[in-house]
Amino acid sequence: FHRDPGALEVASAEPCNSLSTGMQCEMDPVSQTQASEALSQAGYSVVGWYHSHPTFAPNPSVRDIETQTKFQEWFAQGGCPFIGIIVNPYSSARISPLSRVTCLTISSEWEHIRKYNIP
């Protein structure tokens, strides 16, 4: 994170394994720790996380919002931004070689009906 221009540069991405419950996936905590350590050894700081929605739009689910909120609170303690990235690599309704990408940060505003912080 470059404070002066207020820019966040993503210079590397480290893949993690996932644990599936059938309905949803979670990042494997061992794999997450290994990825964080690999980035640290390369001289980088963890500034975000990413995952895919391979068969539907890259809009954040309530679970994505909850996960981003937790990560954002944990990793952004030093005042640096922390982002979530959701990638939709393919859609049969949209024939294109380009992926759709959504960047996600969570505000402090509360959604009263659905009961989560607003992305």
mmCIF file of C-alpha atoms in Angstrom:
data_model
loop_
_atom_site.group_PDB
_atom_site.id
_atom_site.type_symbol
_atom_site.label_atom_id
_atom_site.label_comp_id
_atom_site.label_asym_id
_atom_site.label_seq_id
_atom_site.Cartn_x
_atom_site.Cartn_y
_atom_site.Cartn_z
ATOM 1 C CA PHE A 1 0.000 0.000 0.000
ATOM 2 C CA HIS A 2 1.395 3.371 -1.021
ATOM 3 C CA ARG A 3 0.021 5.923 1.440
ATOM 4 C CA ASP A 4 1.051 9.022 -0.509
ATOM 5 C CA PRO A 5 -1.063 8.433 -3.621
ATOM 6 C CA GLY A 6 -3.480 6.181 -1.692
ATOM 7 C CA ALA A 7 -2.874 3.288 -4.067
ATOM 8 C CA LEU A 8 -2.946 -0.424 -3.367
ATOM 9 C CA GLU A 9 -0.778 -2.502 -5.676
ATOM 10 C CA VAL A 10 -1.335 -6.248 -5.960
ATOM 11 C CA ALA A 11 2.042 -7.577 -7.039
ATOM 12 C CA SER A 12 1.576 -11.301 -6.416
ATOM 13 C CA ALA A 13 -1.158 -13.849 -5.791
ATOM 14 C CA GLU A 14 -0.622 -17.064 -3.879
ATOM 15 C CA PRO A 15 -3.229 -19.819 -4.406
ATOM 16 C CA CYS A 16 -4.729 -21.654 -1.439
ATOM 17 C CA ASN A 17 -6.526 -24.951 -1.140
ATOM 18 C CA SER A 18 -10.181 -24.960 -0.188
ATOM 19 C CA LEU A 19 -12.394 -27.098 1.995
ATOM 20 C CA SER A 20 -15.819 -27.792 0.519
ATOM 21 C CA THR A 21 -18.997 -28.472 2.458
ATOM 22 C CA GLY A 22 -20.901 -29.244 -0.732
ATOM 23 C CA MET A 23 -22.829 -25.961 -0.640
ATOM 24 C CA GLN A 24 -19.933 -23.599 -0.021
ATOM 25 C CA CYS A 25 -16.159 -23.504 0.153
ATOM 26 C CA GLU A 26 -13.824 -22.249 2.836
ATOM 27 C CA MET A 27 -10.146 -21.469 2.571
ATOM 28 C CA ASP A 28 -8.026 -24.233 4.123
ATOM 29 C CA PRO A 29 -6.388 -22.595 7.190
ATOM 30 C CA VAL A 30 -3.121 -24.529 6.751
ATOM 31 C CA SER A 31 -2.912 -23.509 3.101
ATOM 32 C CA GLN A 32 -3.781 -19.918 4.047
ATOM 33 C CA THR A 33 -0.928 -19.822 6.573
ATOM 34 C CA GLN A 34 1.499 -21.269 4.023
ATOM 35 C CA ALA A 35 0.434 -18.679 1.438
ATOM 36 C CA SER A 36 0.863 -15.824 3.941
ATOM 37 C CA GLU A 37 4.326 -17.097 4.868
ATOM 38 C CA ALA A 38 5.342 -17.439 1.197
ATOM 39 C CA LEU A 39 4.271 -13.864 0.488
ATOM 40 C CA SER A 40 6.081 -12.602 3.577
ATOM 41 C CA GLN A 41 9.286 -14.422 2.583
ATOM 42 C CA ALA A 42 9.055 -12.765 -0.839
ATOM 43 C CA GLY A 43 8.891 -9.358 0.874
ATOM 44 C CA TYR A 44 5.165 -8.782 0.379
ATOM 45 C CA SER A 45 2.314 -8.032 2.778
ATOM 46 C CA VAL A 46 -1.071 -9.712 2.532
ATOM 47 C CA VAL A 47 -3.460 -7.063 1.148
ATOM 48 C CA GLY A 48 -6.415 -9.208 0.115
ATOM 49 C CA TRP A 49 -7.878 -12.534 -0.883
ATOM 50 C CA TYR A 50 -9.511 -13.886 -4.012
ATOM 51 C CA HIS A 51 -11.822 -16.655 -5.089
ATOM 52 C CA SER A 52 -13.979 -17.543 -8.051
ATOM 53 C CA HIS A 53 -17.644 -17.894 -8.804
ATOM 54 C CA PRO A 54 -17.131 -20.209 -11.770
ATOM 55 C CA THR A 55 -20.784 -20.614 -12.752
ATOM 56 C CA PHE A 56 -22.433 -17.376 -11.638
ATOM 57 C CA ALA A 57 -21.832 -13.645 -11.534
ATOM 58 C CA PRO A 58 -19.005 -12.312 -9.354
ATOM 59 C CA ASN A 59 -21.413 -10.579 -6.977
ATOM 60 C CA PRO A 60 -20.579 -11.017 -3.289
ATOM 61 C CA SER A 61 -22.717 -13.473 -1.355
ATOM 62 C CA VAL A 62 -23.623 -12.877 2.282
ATOM 63 C CA ARG A 63 -20.848 -15.389 3.125
ATOM 64 C CA ASP A 64 -18.373 -13.376 1.007
ATOM 65 C CA ILE A 65 -19.382 -10.206 2.866
ATOM 66 C CA GLU A 66 -18.932 -11.931 6.242
ATOM 67 C CA THR A 67 -15.544 -13.333 5.214
ATOM 68 C CA GLN A 68 -14.337 -10.001 3.825
ATOM 69 C CA THR A 69 -15.461 -8.215 7.000
ATOM 70 C CA LYS A 70 -13.454 -10.617 9.182
ATOM 71 C CA PHE A 71 -10.355 -10.472 6.969
ATOM 72 C CA GLN A 72 -10.612 -6.700 6.632
ATOM 73 C CA GLU A 73 -10.796 -6.255 10.413
ATOM 74 C CA TRP A 74 -7.897 -8.653 11.012
ATOM 75 C CA PHE A 75 -5.442 -7.658 8.267
ATOM 76 C CA ALA A 76 -6.215 -3.943 8.094
ATOM 77 C CA GLN A 77 -5.399 -3.235 11.738
ATOM 78 C CA GLY A 78 -2.420 -1.080 10.723
ATOM 79 C CA GLY A 79 -4.590 1.257 8.666
ATOM 80 C CA CYS A 80 -3.905 -0.315 5.273
ATOM 81 C CA PRO A 81 -6.759 -1.300 2.960
ATOM 82 C CA PHE A 82 -7.651 -4.955 2.466
ATOM 83 C CA ILE A 83 -9.573 -6.139 -0.593
ATOM 84 C CA GLY A 84 -11.531 -9.167 -1.696
ATOM 85 C CA ILE A 85 -11.583 -10.114 -5.363
ATOM 86 C CA ILE A 86 -14.234 -12.343 -6.920
ATOM 87 C CA VAL A 87 -13.613 -13.692 -10.419
ATOM 88 C CA ASN A 88 -16.151 -15.192 -12.815
ATOM 89 C CA PRO A 89 -13.929 -16.825 -15.446
ATOM 90 C CA TYR A 90 -16.721 -18.084 -17.693
ATOM 91 C CA SER A 91 -20.421 -17.795 -18.271
ATOM 92 C CA SER A 92 -22.400 -19.717 -20.866
ATOM 93 C CA ALA A 93 -24.713 -16.693 -21.119
ATOM 94 C CA ARG A 94 -21.788 -14.441 -21.992
ATOM 95 C CA ILE A 95 -19.476 -15.957 -24.571
ATOM 96 C CA SER A 96 -16.245 -14.036 -24.092
ATOM 97 C CA PRO A 97 -12.582 -14.784 -23.441
ATOM 98 C CA LEU A 98 -12.631 -12.130 -20.699
ATOM 99 C CA SER A 99 -13.323 -12.824 -17.047
ATOM 100 C CA ARG A 100 -15.576 -10.617 -14.939
ATOM 101 C CA VAL A 101 -13.987 -9.341 -11.735
ATOM 102 C CA THR A 102 -15.487 -7.650 -8.678
ATOM 103 C CA CYS A 103 -13.331 -5.944 -6.037
ATOM 104 C CA LEU A 104 -14.865 -5.920 -2.582
ATOM 105 C CA THR A 105 -14.358 -3.807 0.521
ATOM 106 C CA ILE A 106 -16.831 -3.471 3.357
ATOM 107 C CA SER A 107 -18.039 -0.185 4.796
ATOM 108 C CA SER A 108 -19.055 0.448 8.375
ATOM 109 C CA GLU A 109 -22.660 1.075 7.258
ATOM 110 C CA TRP A 110 -25.104 -1.601 8.451
ATOM 111 C CA GLU A 111 -27.785 -3.216 6.234
ATOM 112 C CA HIS A 112 -30.655 -3.469 8.721
ATOM 113 C CA ILE A 113 -32.912 -5.863 6.796
ATOM 114 C CA ARG A 114 -30.317 -8.487 5.828
ATOM 115 C CA LYS A 115 -28.102 -7.730 8.871
ATOM 116 C CA TYR A 116 -24.605 -7.262 7.424
ATOM 117 C CA ASN A 117 -22.215 -4.416 6.701
ATOM 118 C CA ILE A 118 -22.733 -2.870 3.275
ATOM 119 C CA PRO A 119 -20.136 -3.698 0.586
#
